[in-house]
PDB file of C-alpha atoms in Angstrom:
ATOM      1  CA  MET A   1     -14.359   5.202  -0.970  1.00 50.00           C
ATOM      2  CA  ALA A   2     -12.549   2.500   0.984  1.00 49.00           C
ATOM      3  CA  GLY A   3     -14.219  -0.838   0.317  1.00 52.00           C
ATOM      4  CA  GLN A   4     -16.172  -2.689   2.954  1.00 56.00           C
ATOM      5  CA  ARG A   5     -14.105  -5.440   4.614  1.00 60.00           C
ATOM      6  CA  THR A   6     -14.610  -7.802   7.528  1.00 72.00           C
ATOM      7  CA  GLY A   7     -11.896  -9.696   9.356  1.00 89.00           C
ATOM      8  CA  THR A   8      -9.213  -9.284  12.002  1.00 94.00           C
ATOM      9  CA  TRP A   9      -6.254  -6.956  11.455  1.00 95.00           C
ATOM     10  CA  PHE A  10      -2.664  -7.832  12.353  1.00 95.00           C
ATOM     11  CA  GLY A  11       0.572  -5.857  12.167  1.00 95.00           C
ATOM     12  CA  PHE A  12       4.317  -6.430  12.225  1.00 96.00           C
ATOM     13  CA  GLY A  13       7.507  -4.443  11.625  1.00 95.00           C
ATOM     14  CA  PHE A  14       8.658  -1.008  12.798  1.00 95.00           C
ATOM     15  CA  CYS A  15       6.648   0.857  15.441  1.00 93.00           C
ATOM     16  CA  GLY A  16       9.305   3.106  16.963  1.00 92.00           C
ATOM     17  CA  PHE A  17       6.942   6.104  16.980  1.00 92.00           C
ATOM     18  CA  GLY A  18       4.178   4.222  18.803  1.00 89.00           C
ATOM     19  CA  GLN A  19       2.185   3.276  15.696  1.00 89.00           C
ATOM     20  CA  ALA A  20      -0.760   0.912  16.138  1.00 83.00           C
ATOM     21  CA  LEU A  21       1.096  -2.341  15.560  1.00 80.00           C
ATOM     22  CA  GLY A  22       0.449  -5.342  17.754  1.00 61.00           C
ATOM     23  CA  ALA A  23       0.607  -4.471  21.436  1.00 55.00           C
ATOM     24  CA  GLY A  24       2.630  -1.337  20.608  1.00 55.00           C
ATOM     25  CA  GLN A  25       5.069  -1.819  23.507  1.00 65.00           C
ATOM     26  CA  THR A  26       8.333  -2.243  21.559  1.00 77.00           C
ATOM     27  CA  ARG A  27      10.148  -0.529  18.667  1.00 87.00           C
ATOM     28  CA  GLN A  28       9.533  -3.471  16.372  1.00 91.00           C
ATOM     29  CA  VAL A  29       7.205  -6.458  16.099  1.00 94.00           C
ATOM     30  CA  LEU A  30       8.880  -9.451  14.454  1.00 94.00           C
ATOM     31  CA  GLY A  31       5.768 -11.490  13.723  1.00 95.00           C
ATOM     32  CA  PRO A  32       2.034 -10.859  13.202  1.00 95.00           C
ATOM     33  CA  GLU A  33       0.227  -9.548  16.277  1.00 94.00           C
ATOM     34  CA  ARG A  34      -3.408  -8.533  16.494  1.00 93.00           C
ATOM     35  CA  LEU A  35      -3.939  -4.786  16.306  1.00 91.00           C
ATOM     36  CA  GLN A  36      -5.411  -2.976  19.286  1.00 86.00           C
ATOM     37  CA  ALA A  37      -7.966  -1.361  16.991  1.00 88.00           C
ATOM     38  CA  PRO A  38     -11.755  -0.967  16.610  1.00 90.00           C
ATOM     39  CA  ALA A  39     -13.635  -4.108  15.566  1.00 90.00           C
ATOM     40  CA  ASP A  40     -15.078  -2.352  12.511  1.00 94.00           C
ATOM     41  CA  LEU A  41     -11.674  -1.328  11.124  1.00 95.00           C
ATOM     42  CA  LEU A  42     -11.875  -1.244   7.308  1.00 94.00           C
ATOM     43  CA  HIS A  43      -8.740   0.398   5.985  1.00 93.00           C
ATOM     44  CA  VAL A  44      -5.130   1.029   7.062  1.00 95.00           C
ATOM     45  CA  SER A  45      -2.720   3.478   5.440  1.00 96.00           C
ATOM     46  CA  ALA A  46       0.809   3.597   6.830  1.00 94.00           C
ATOM     47  CA  GLY A  47       3.369   6.365   6.569  1.00 92.00           C
ATOM     48  CA  TRP A  48       6.872   6.078   8.004  1.00 93.00           C
ATOM     49  CA  SER A  49       6.171   7.715  11.379  1.00 93.00           C
ATOM     50  CA  TYR A  50       2.391   7.395  11.729  1.00 94.00           C
ATOM     51  CA  THR A  51      -0.549   5.234  10.654  1.00 94.00           C
ATOM     52  CA  ALA A  52      -4.123   6.130   9.671  1.00 95.00           C
ATOM     53  CA  LEU A  53      -6.996   3.764  10.532  1.00 96.00           C
ATOM     54  CA  VAL A  54     -10.483   4.200   9.047  1.00 96.00           C
ATOM     55  CA  THR A  55     -13.478   2.394  10.583  1.00 96.00           C
ATOM     56  CA  GLY A  56     -16.827   1.381   9.152  1.00 94.00           C
ATOM     57  CA  ALA A  57     -18.466   4.082  11.255  1.00 95.00           C
ATOM     58  CA  GLY A  58     -16.354   6.743   9.502  1.00 96.00           C
ATOM     59  CA  ARG A  59     -13.932   7.356  12.348  1.00 96.00           C
ATOM     60  CA  LEU A  60     -10.336   8.209  11.497  1.00 96.00           C
ATOM     61  CA  GLN A  61      -7.652   7.382  14.062  1.00 95.00           C
ATOM     62  CA  LEU A  62      -4.016   8.448  13.760  1.00 94.00           C
ATOM     63  CA  SER A  63      -1.300   6.746  15.801  1.00 92.00           C
ATOM     64  CA  GLY A  64       2.462   7.155  16.049  1.00 92.00           C
ATOM     65  CA  ALA A  65       4.256  10.489  15.787  1.00 92.00           C
ATOM     66  CA  VAL A  66       0.776  11.929  15.116  1.00 90.00           C
ATOM     67  CA  CYS A  67      -2.122  11.026  17.395  1.00 91.00           C
ATOM     68  CA  ASP A  68      -5.632  12.326  16.733  1.00 92.00           C
ATOM     69  CA  GLU A  69      -9.188  11.275  15.878  1.00 93.00           C
ATOM     70  CA  ALA A  70     -11.992  12.629  13.710  1.00 93.00           C
ATOM     71  CA  ASP A  71     -15.449  11.489  12.573  1.00 95.00           C
ATOM     72  CA  GLY A  72     -17.173  11.607   9.186  1.00 95.00           C
ATOM     73  CA  CYS A  73     -14.234  10.184   7.205  1.00 95.00           C
ATOM     74  CA  GLU A  74     -14.693   7.751   4.317  1.00 94.00           C
ATOM     75  CA  ASP A  75     -11.062   7.209   3.374  1.00 95.00           C
ATOM     76  CA  ALA A  76      -7.569   8.375   4.353  1.00 96.00           C
ATOM     77  CA  TRP A  77      -4.120   8.222   2.789  1.00 96.00           C
ATOM     78  CA  ALA A  78      -1.017   8.736   4.938  1.00 95.00           C
ATOM     79  CA  ALA A  79       2.181  10.195   3.481  1.00 94.00           C
ATOM     80  CA  GLU A  80       4.996  11.559   5.620  1.00 92.00           C
ATOM     81  CA  ARG A  81       4.332  15.222   4.784  1.00 90.00           C
ATOM     82  CA  LEU A  82       0.670  14.999   3.837  1.00 94.00           C
ATOM     83  CA  LEU A  83      -2.481  13.350   5.188  1.00 95.00           C
ATOM     84  CA  VAL A  84      -5.370  13.223   2.716  1.00 96.00           C
ATOM     85  CA  VAL A  85      -8.913  12.605   3.956  1.00 96.00           C
ATOM     86  CA  VAL A  86     -12.215  12.136   2.114  1.00 94.00           C
ATOM     87  CA  ARG A  87     -15.217  13.576   3.954  1.00 93.00           C
ATOM     88  CA  GLY A  88     -18.400  13.323   1.916  1.00 88.00           C
ATOM     89  CA  ARG A  89     -17.809  15.189  -1.344  1.00 90.00           C
ATOM     90  CA  GLU A  90     -14.808  17.057   0.062  1.00 94.00           C
ATOM     91  CA  LEU A  91     -11.159  16.141  -0.268  1.00 95.00           C
ATOM     92  CA  GLN A  92      -8.964  17.561   2.500  1.00 95.00           C
ATOM     93  CA  GLY A  93      -5.185  17.823   2.729  1.00 95.00           C
ATOM     94  CA  TRP A  94      -3.648  18.124   6.195  1.00 94.00           C
ATOM     95  CA  ALA A  95      -0.177  18.628   7.583  1.00 91.00           C
ATOM     96  CA  PRO A  96       0.148  15.431   9.685  1.00 87.00           C
ATOM     97  CA  ALA A  97       1.478  17.352  12.685  1.00 82.00           C
ATOM     98  CA  ALA A  98      -1.615  19.608  12.727  1.00 80.00           C
ATOM     99  CA  ALA A  99      -4.642  18.605  14.745  1.00 71.00           C
ATOM    100  CA  LEU A 100      -7.520  17.310  12.614  1.00 85.00           C
ATOM    101  CA  HIS A 101      -9.815  19.792  14.336  1.00 79.00           C
ATOM    102  CA  GLU A 102      -7.880  22.770  12.987  1.00 83.00           C
ATOM    103  CA  LYS A 103      -7.961  24.049   9.387  1.00 89.00           C
ATOM    104  CA  PRO A 104      -6.701  21.785   6.579  1.00 92.00           C
ATOM    105  CA  LEU A 105      -3.913  22.968   4.275  1.00 92.00           C
ATOM    106  CA  TRP A 106      -6.310  22.790   1.330  1.00 93.00           C
ATOM    107  CA  THR A 107      -9.706  21.427   0.348  1.00 95.00           C
ATOM    108  CA  ARG A 108     -11.295  20.457  -2.946  1.00 94.00           C
ATOM    109  CA  VAL A 109     -14.814  19.426  -3.910  1.00 94.00           C
ATOM    110  CA  LEU A 110     -14.728  16.002  -5.562  1.00 88.00           C
ATOM    111  CA  GLU A 111     -16.179  15.565  -9.012  1.00 79.00           C
ATOM    112  CA  PRO A 112     -19.163  13.174  -9.349  1.00 79.00           C
ATOM    113  CA  ASP A 113     -17.973   9.634  -9.989  1.00 74.00           C
ATOM    114  CA  ALA A 114     -19.729   7.889 -12.883  1.00 69.00           C
ATOM    115  CA  ASP A 115     -17.899   4.628 -12.135  1.00 69.00           C
ATOM    116  CA  PRO A 116     -19.862   2.609  -9.520  1.00 68.00           C
ATOM    117  CA  ARG A 117     -16.859   0.466  -8.592  1.00 70.00           C
ATOM    118  CA  PRO A 118     -15.192   1.355  -5.277  1.00 73.00           C
ATOM    119  CA  ARG A 119     -11.882   3.164  -5.494  1.00 81.00           C
ATOM    120  CA  ALA A 120      -9.283   4.006  -2.858  1.00 90.00           C
ATOM    121  CA  LEU A 121      -6.893   6.889  -2.338  1.00 95.00           C
ATOM    122  CA  PRO A 122      -4.643   8.122  -3.853  1.00 95.00           C
ATOM    123  CA  LEU A 123      -6.967   7.529  -6.832  1.00 95.00           C
ATOM    124  CA  LEU A 124      -9.827  10.003  -7.340  1.00 92.00           C
ATOM    125  CA  PRO A 125     -12.474  10.401 -10.060  1.00 89.00           C
ATOM    126  CA  GLY A 126     -10.427  11.539 -13.069  1.00 90.00           C
ATOM    127  CA  ALA A 127      -7.409  12.488 -10.945  1.00 93.00           C
ATOM    128  CA  TYR A 128      -5.065  11.380  -8.177  1.00 95.00           C
ATOM    129  CA  VAL A 129      -3.406  12.798  -5.070  1.00 95.00           C
ATOM    130  CA  SER A 130       0.352  13.352  -4.898  1.00 94.00           C
ATOM    131  CA  PRO A 131       2.420  13.786  -1.708  1.00 92.00           C
ATOM    132  CA  ARG A 132       4.240  16.653  -3.446  1.00 91.00           C
ATOM    133  CA  PRO A 133       2.807  19.798  -5.127  1.00 92.00           C
ATOM    134  CA  PRO A 134       0.667  19.956  -7.094  1.00 93.00           C
ATOM    135  CA  PHE A 135      -1.264  17.751  -4.677  1.00 93.00           C
ATOM    136  CA  TYR A 136      -4.256  17.281  -7.010  1.00 93.00           C
ATOM    137  CA  ARG A 137      -3.225  15.966 -10.430  1.00 95.00           C
ATOM    138  CA  PRO A 138      -5.761  15.299 -13.225  1.00 94.00           C
ATOM    139  CA  LEU A 139      -5.363  12.147 -15.288  1.00 94.00           C
ATOM    140  CA  PRO A 140      -5.263  12.409 -19.084  1.00 91.00           C
ATOM    141  CA  GLY A 141      -8.703  12.452 -20.664  1.00 85.00           C
ATOM    142  CA  GLY A 142      -9.999   9.077 -21.746  1.00 85.00           C
ATOM    143  CA  LEU A 143      -7.912   7.160 -19.191  1.00 92.00           C
ATOM    144  CA  ARG A 144     -10.368   5.165 -17.057  1.00 91.00           C
ATOM    145  CA  ALA A 145      -8.399   4.234 -13.954  1.00 94.00           C
ATOM    146  CA  ARG A 146      -9.315   1.252 -11.806  1.00 94.00           C
ATOM    147  CA  ARG A 147      -6.404   1.423  -9.385  1.00 96.00           C
ATOM    148  CA  LEU A 148      -3.408   3.691  -8.866  1.00 97.00           C
ATOM    149  CA  GLU A 149      -0.322   3.120  -6.716  1.00 96.00           C
ATOM    150  CA  LEU A 150       2.522   5.527  -5.929  1.00 96.00           C
ATOM    151  CA  GLY A 151       6.153   4.578  -5.333  1.00 95.00           C
ATOM    152  CA  SER A 152       8.813   6.956  -4.066  1.00 94.00           C
ATOM    153  CA  GLU A 153       9.255   8.560  -7.491  1.00 96.00           C
ATOM    154  CA  HIS A 154       6.837   6.829  -9.858  1.00 97.00           C
ATOM    155  CA  ALA A 155       3.184   5.954 -10.417  1.00 97.00           C
ATOM    156  CA  LEU A 156       1.540   2.758 -11.595  1.00 98.00           C
ATOM    157  CA  LEU A 157      -2.007   2.730 -12.965  1.00 97.00           C
ATOM    158  CA  LEU A 158      -4.370  -0.108 -13.879  1.00 97.00           C
ATOM    159  CA  ASP A 159      -7.162   0.891 -16.248  1.00 96.00           C
ATOM    160  CA  ALA A 160     -10.667  -0.519 -16.660  1.00 93.00           C
ATOM    161  CA  ALA A 161      -9.538  -2.829 -19.468  1.00 95.00           C
ATOM    162  CA  GLY A 162      -6.757  -4.410 -17.392  1.00 96.00           C
ATOM    163  CA  GLN A 163      -3.925  -2.478 -19.036  1.00 97.00           C
ATOM    164  CA  VAL A 164      -0.982  -1.113 -16.997  1.00 98.00           C
ATOM    165  CA  PHE A 165       0.502   2.391 -17.355  1.00 98.00           C
ATOM    166  CA  SER A 166       3.509   3.905 -15.576  1.00 98.00           C
ATOM    167  CA  TRP A 167       5.192   7.302 -15.364  1.00 98.00           C
ATOM    168  CA  GLY A 168       7.622   9.312 -13.232  1.00 97.00           C
ATOM    169  CA  ALA A 169      11.299   8.613 -12.549  1.00 97.00           C
ATOM    170  CA  GLY A 170      12.777   5.477 -14.094  1.00 97.00           C
ATOM    171  CA  ARG A 171      16.414   5.369 -12.924  1.00 97.00           C
ATOM    172  CA  HIS A 172      15.897   1.976 -11.209  1.00 97.00           C
ATOM    173  CA  GLY A 173      13.878   0.426 -14.024  1.00 97.00           C
ATOM    174  CA  GLN A 174      10.679   0.785 -12.008  1.00 98.00           C
ATOM    175  CA  LEU A 175       8.651   2.001 -15.005  1.00 98.00           C
ATOM    176  CA  GLY A 176       9.110  -1.221 -16.964  1.00 98.00           C
ATOM    177  CA  HIS A 177       9.728   0.378 -20.371  1.00 98.00           C
ATOM    178  CA  GLY A 178      13.142  -1.180 -20.931  1.00 96.00           C
ATOM    179  CA  THR A 179      15.086   2.012 -20.195  1.00 97.00           C
ATOM    180  CA  LEU A 180      16.097   4.115 -17.193  1.00 97.00           C
ATOM    181  CA  GLU A 181      14.519   7.254 -18.643  1.00 97.00           C
ATOM    182  CA  ALA A 182      11.786   9.239 -16.899  1.00 98.00           C
ATOM    183  CA  GLU A 183       8.274   9.459 -18.358  1.00 97.00           C
ATOM    184  CA  PRO A 184       6.261  12.673 -17.758  1.00 96.00           C
ATOM    185  CA  GLU A 185       2.897  11.149 -18.766  1.00 96.00           C
ATOM    186  CA  PRO A 186       1.230   7.742 -18.327  1.00 97.00           C
ATOM    187  CA  ARG A 187       2.706   5.280 -20.834  1.00 97.00           C
ATOM    188  CA  PRO A 188       1.359   1.743 -21.403  1.00 97.00           C
ATOM    189  CA  LEU A 189       3.719  -1.125 -20.695  1.00 98.00           C
ATOM    190  CA  GLU A 190       4.387  -2.756 -24.048  1.00 97.00           C
ATOM    191  CA  ALA A 191       5.741  -5.916 -22.398  1.00 96.00           C
ATOM    192  CA  LEU A 192       2.292  -6.549 -20.898  1.00 96.00           C
ATOM    193  CA  GLN A 193       0.259  -5.850 -24.037  1.00 94.00           C
ATOM    194  CA  GLY A 194      -2.471  -8.458 -24.525  1.00 93.00           C
ATOM    195  CA  LEU A 195      -2.311  -9.506 -20.866  1.00 95.00           C
ATOM    196  CA  SER A 196      -5.302  -8.773 -18.634  1.00 96.00           C
ATOM    197  CA  VAL A 197      -3.990  -7.504 -15.281  1.00 97.00           C
ATOM    198  CA  ALA A 198      -6.010  -7.757 -12.059  1.00 96.00           C
ATOM    199  CA  ARG A 199      -3.844  -5.896  -9.502  1.00 95.00           C
ATOM    200  CA  VAL A 200      -0.875  -3.530  -9.391  1.00 96.00           C
ATOM    201  CA  ALA A 201       1.396  -2.357  -6.573  1.00 95.00           C
ATOM    202  CA  ALA A 202       4.314   0.067  -6.355  1.00 96.00           C
ATOM    203  CA  GLY A 203       7.215  -0.254  -3.951  1.00 93.00           C
ATOM    204  CA  GLY A 204       9.784   2.462  -3.372  1.00 93.00           C
ATOM    205  CA  TRP A 205      11.645   1.791  -6.628  1.00 95.00           C
ATOM    206  CA  HIS A 206      10.043  -1.382  -7.959  1.00 96.00           C
ATOM    207  CA  SER A 207       6.673  -2.413  -9.381  1.00 97.00           C
ATOM    208  CA  VAL A 208       4.449  -5.483  -9.279  1.00 96.00           C
ATOM    209  CA  CYS A 209       1.374  -6.653 -11.149  1.00 96.00           C
ATOM    210  CA  VAL A 210      -0.768  -9.791 -11.001  1.00 96.00           C
ATOM    211  CA  SER A 211      -2.562 -11.084 -14.088  1.00 96.00           C
ATOM    212  CA  GLU A 212      -6.143 -12.320 -14.107  1.00 96.00           C
ATOM    213  CA  SER A 213      -4.739 -15.861 -14.329  1.00 95.00           C
ATOM    214  CA  GLY A 214      -2.648 -15.339 -11.171  1.00 93.00           C
ATOM    215  CA  ASP A 215       0.820 -14.821 -12.668  1.00 94.00           C
ATOM    216  CA  ILE A 216       3.073 -12.272 -10.933  1.00 94.00           C
ATOM    217  CA  TYR A 217       5.315  -9.836 -12.838  1.00 96.00           C
ATOM    218  CA  ILE A 218       7.945  -7.769 -10.977  1.00 96.00           C
ATOM    219  CA  TRP A 219      10.478  -5.217 -12.225  1.00 97.00           C
ATOM    220  CA  GLY A 220      12.689  -2.411 -10.930  1.00 96.00           C
ATOM    221  CA  TRP A 221      15.266  -2.207  -8.130  1.00 94.00           C
ATOM    222  CA  ASN A 222      16.469  -5.494  -6.591  1.00 93.00           C
ATOM    223  CA  GLU A 223      18.929  -4.176  -3.996  1.00 89.00           C
ATOM    224  CA  SER A 224      17.207  -6.082  -1.168  1.00 88.00           C
ATOM    225  CA  GLY A 225      15.773  -8.980  -3.144  1.00 91.00           C
ATOM    226  CA  GLN A 226      12.469  -7.150  -3.753  1.00 91.00           C
ATOM    227  CA  LEU A 227      12.121  -8.820  -7.155  1.00 92.00           C
ATOM    228  CA  ALA A 228      12.465 -12.314  -5.646  1.00 89.00           C
ATOM    229  CA  LEU A 229      15.690 -12.699  -7.620  1.00 86.00           C
ATOM    230  CA  PRO A 230      19.148 -13.459  -6.168  1.00 83.00           C
ATOM    231  CA  THR A 231      21.022 -10.334  -5.094  1.00 74.00           C
ATOM    232  CA  ARG A 232      24.590  -9.794  -3.903  1.00 65.00           C
ATOM    233  CA  SER A 233      23.541  -7.212  -1.349  1.00 58.00           C
ATOM    234  CA  LEU A 234      20.705  -7.360   1.142  1.00 52.00           C
ATOM    235  CA  ALA A 235      20.562  -3.719   2.237  1.00 47.00           C
ATOM    236  CA  GLY A 236      17.770  -1.406   1.175  1.00 45.00           C
ATOM    237  CA  ASP A 237      14.508   0.141   2.210  1.00 48.00           C
ATOM    238  CA  LYS A 238      11.590  -1.922   0.935  1.00 51.00           C
ATOM    239  CA  SER A 239       9.998  -5.333   1.063  1.00 60.00           C
ATOM    240  CA  ALA A 240       7.624  -7.149  -1.252  1.00 61.00           C
ATOM    241  CA  ILE A 241       4.361  -8.871  -0.469  1.00 64.00           C
ATOM    242  CA  GLY A 242       2.423 -11.531  -2.348  1.00 65.00           C
ATOM    243  CA  GLN A 243      -0.672 -13.608  -1.769  1.00 62.00           C
ATOM    244  CA  GLY A 244      -1.546 -17.107  -3.109  1.00 62.00           C
ATOM    245  CA  THR A 245      -4.877 -18.919  -2.359  1.00 85.00           C
ATOM    246  CA  GLY A 246      -5.252 -16.835   0.806  1.00 91.00           C
ATOM    247  CA  GLU A 247      -1.672 -17.364   2.066  1.00 94.00           C
ATOM    248  CA  LEU A 248       0.834 -14.549   2.576  1.00 96.00           C
ATOM    249  CA  TYR A 249       4.354 -14.589   1.130  1.00 95.00           C
ATOM    250  CA  THR A 250       6.957 -11.918   1.858  1.00 95.00           C
ATOM    251  CA  TRP A 251      10.491 -11.144   0.727  1.00 94.00           C
ATOM    252  CA  GLY A 252      12.948  -8.244   0.512  1.00 93.00           C
ATOM    253  CA  TRP A 253      14.342  -6.102   3.311  1.00 93.00           C
ATOM    254  CA  GLY A 254      13.481  -7.387   6.796  1.00 94.00           C
ATOM    255  CA  LYS A 255      15.533  -5.331   9.276  1.00 94.00           C
ATOM    256  CA  TYR A 256      12.510  -4.362  11.404  1.00 95.00           C
ATOM    257  CA  GLY A 257      10.570  -7.628  11.171  1.00 96.00           C
ATOM    258  CA  GLN A 258       8.311  -6.292   8.393  1.00 96.00           C
ATOM    259  CA  LEU A 259       8.424  -9.663   6.604  1.00 96.00           C
ATOM    260  CA  GLY A 260       6.625 -11.321   9.527  1.00 97.00           C
ATOM    261  CA  HIS A 261       8.826 -14.399   9.959  1.00 97.00           C
ATOM    262  CA  GLY A 262       9.798 -13.773  13.585  1.00 96.00           C
ATOM    263  CA  ASP A 263      13.271 -12.461  12.735  1.00 96.00           C
ATOM    264  CA  THR A 264      15.048  -9.536  11.047  1.00 96.00           C
ATOM    265  CA  GLN A 265      16.511 -11.420   8.079  1.00 94.00           C
ATOM    266  CA  SER A 266      16.182 -10.147   4.522  1.00 93.00           C
ATOM    267  CA  LEU A 267      15.105 -12.536   1.770  1.00 93.00           C
ATOM    268  CA  ASP A 268      15.530 -12.680  -1.999  1.00 92.00           C
ATOM    269  CA  GLN A 269      13.048 -15.553  -2.349  1.00 92.00           C
ATOM    270  CA  PRO A 270       9.329 -15.602  -1.399  1.00 93.00           C
ATOM    271  CA  ARG A 271       8.613 -17.234   1.959  1.00 95.00           C
ATOM    272  CA  CYS A 272       5.197 -18.059   3.379  1.00 96.00           C
ATOM    273  CA  VAL A 273       4.256 -16.338   6.651  1.00 97.00           C
ATOM    274  CA  GLU A 274       3.491 -19.445   8.713  1.00 96.00           C
ATOM    275  CA  PHE A 275       1.534 -17.589  11.398  1.00 97.00           C
ATOM    276  CA  PHE A 276      -1.611 -17.256   9.308  1.00 97.00           C
ATOM    277  CA  VAL A 277      -1.547 -20.913   8.234  1.00 95.00           C
ATOM    278  CA  ALA A 278      -0.969 -22.121  11.795  1.00 95.00           C
ATOM    279  CA  GLN A 279      -3.878 -19.978  13.016  1.00 95.00           C
ATOM    280  CA  GLN A 280      -6.102 -21.242  10.170  1.00 95.00           C
ATOM    281  CA  LEU A 281      -6.541 -17.700   8.824  1.00 96.00           C
ATOM    282  CA  ARG A 282      -7.100 -16.692   5.205  1.00 95.00           C
ATOM    283  CA  VAL A 283      -5.461 -13.380   4.268  1.00 96.00           C
ATOM    284  CA  GLN A 284      -7.948 -10.920   2.752  1.00 94.00           C
ATOM    285  CA  ALA A 285      -5.925  -7.715   2.369  1.00 93.00           C
ATOM    286  CA  VAL A 286      -2.392  -6.391   2.873  1.00 94.00           C
ATOM    287  CA  SER A 287      -1.259  -2.797   3.421  1.00 94.00           C
ATOM    288  CA  CYS A 288       2.490  -2.093   3.346  1.00 93.00           C
ATOM    289  CA  GLY A 289       4.137   0.842   5.055  1.00 92.00           C
ATOM    290  CA  PRO A 290       7.781   1.813   4.441  1.00 91.00           C
ATOM    291  CA  TRP A 291       8.986  -0.391   7.321  1.00 94.00           C
ATOM    292  CA  ASN A 292       5.884  -2.235   8.514  1.00 95.00           C
ATOM    293  CA  THR A 293       3.017  -4.390   7.262  1.00 96.00           C
ATOM    294  CA  TYR A 294      -0.703  -4.602   8.078  1.00 96.00           C
ATOM    295  CA  VAL A 295      -2.802  -7.656   7.229  1.00 96.00           C
ATOM    296  CA  CYS A 296      -6.537  -8.344   7.374  1.00 96.00           C
ATOM    297  CA  ALA A 297      -7.422 -12.037   7.746  1.00 96.00           C
ATOM    298  CA  MET A 298     -10.429 -14.176   8.587  1.00 95.00           C
ATOM    299  CA  ALA A 299     -11.014 -17.785   9.630  1.00 94.00           C
ATOM    300  CA  ARG A 300     -10.661 -20.403   6.908  1.00 91.00           C
ATOM    301  CA  GLU A 301     -13.628 -22.558   5.964  1.00 84.00           C
ATOM    302  CA  ASN A 302     -11.362 -25.379   4.776  1.00 78.00           C
ATOM    303  CA  LYS A 303      -8.537 -26.180   7.150  1.00 74.00           C
ATOM    304  CA  THR A 304      -4.931 -26.466   5.953  1.00 67.00           C
ATOM    305  CA  LYS A 305      -1.851 -27.671   7.824  1.00 64.00           C
ATOM    306  CA  SER A 306       1.013 -25.915   6.069  1.00 71.00           C
ATOM    307  CA  CYS A 307       1.941 -23.399   3.363  1.00 75.00           C
ATOM    308  CA  LEU A 308       1.707 -24.569  -0.232  1.00 65.00           C
TER     309      LEU A 308
END
């Protein structure tokens, strides 16, 4: 399920449990460092205390508070109390502390997928995985999901037509419906009607989408500057990530170096991560954990000297 990807992976931020992050010799990495990981690494999913790495050969490696390995894995999704793995047509849910060679908590045979486009956990054919029971949750009939992201208490879905839906808790405005009320079922965002959206992402209590034309829309909690708007307080639990023409911009909470600027400052304005520009690297993919960040990048064909 995880898409094929080539490039070099880097990490920065919190690694107090020994997660694969740079050299892995300190509690935090303040700037991008190359991961000590297999060359065919395709996908990274980060929980708070452990990280799951999936290689092109189907090998799953867990590092941090949980350390284990297993073969025959196509995709993995790491949550603090649940590790979900796709093996062939079987979906498996594991207690992270349990060895991958023991019995999973539960298994489920995946339905055939009529959509040829690659999808990634927590999204499944016609359903999605939740870190809390019920772990397998069907999507409403007729909703053709392209991508699904989970925040701490809400979900954000992008459908095949480029429309955005949200549901779950809304007390921080993370649903984008103009209220703080919860929504039990997927509801389209009226403010984005008529706009074709290309990507969505969910932070702890905020949401982000990028239109097909490259415009970024952000809403929800701004306690740490996650919305790239001025804030009186810079204390919180999340950061925000953006990409422009292959460059990486970060902002929000930075206590553990998860913004990648070589310090622990928090920011309420986007700032380019200079490391990738200086190394002439084009960012291909970003995976955010609660307190750390993983980035896949490859050499640029056209050289550039500084961030835009």
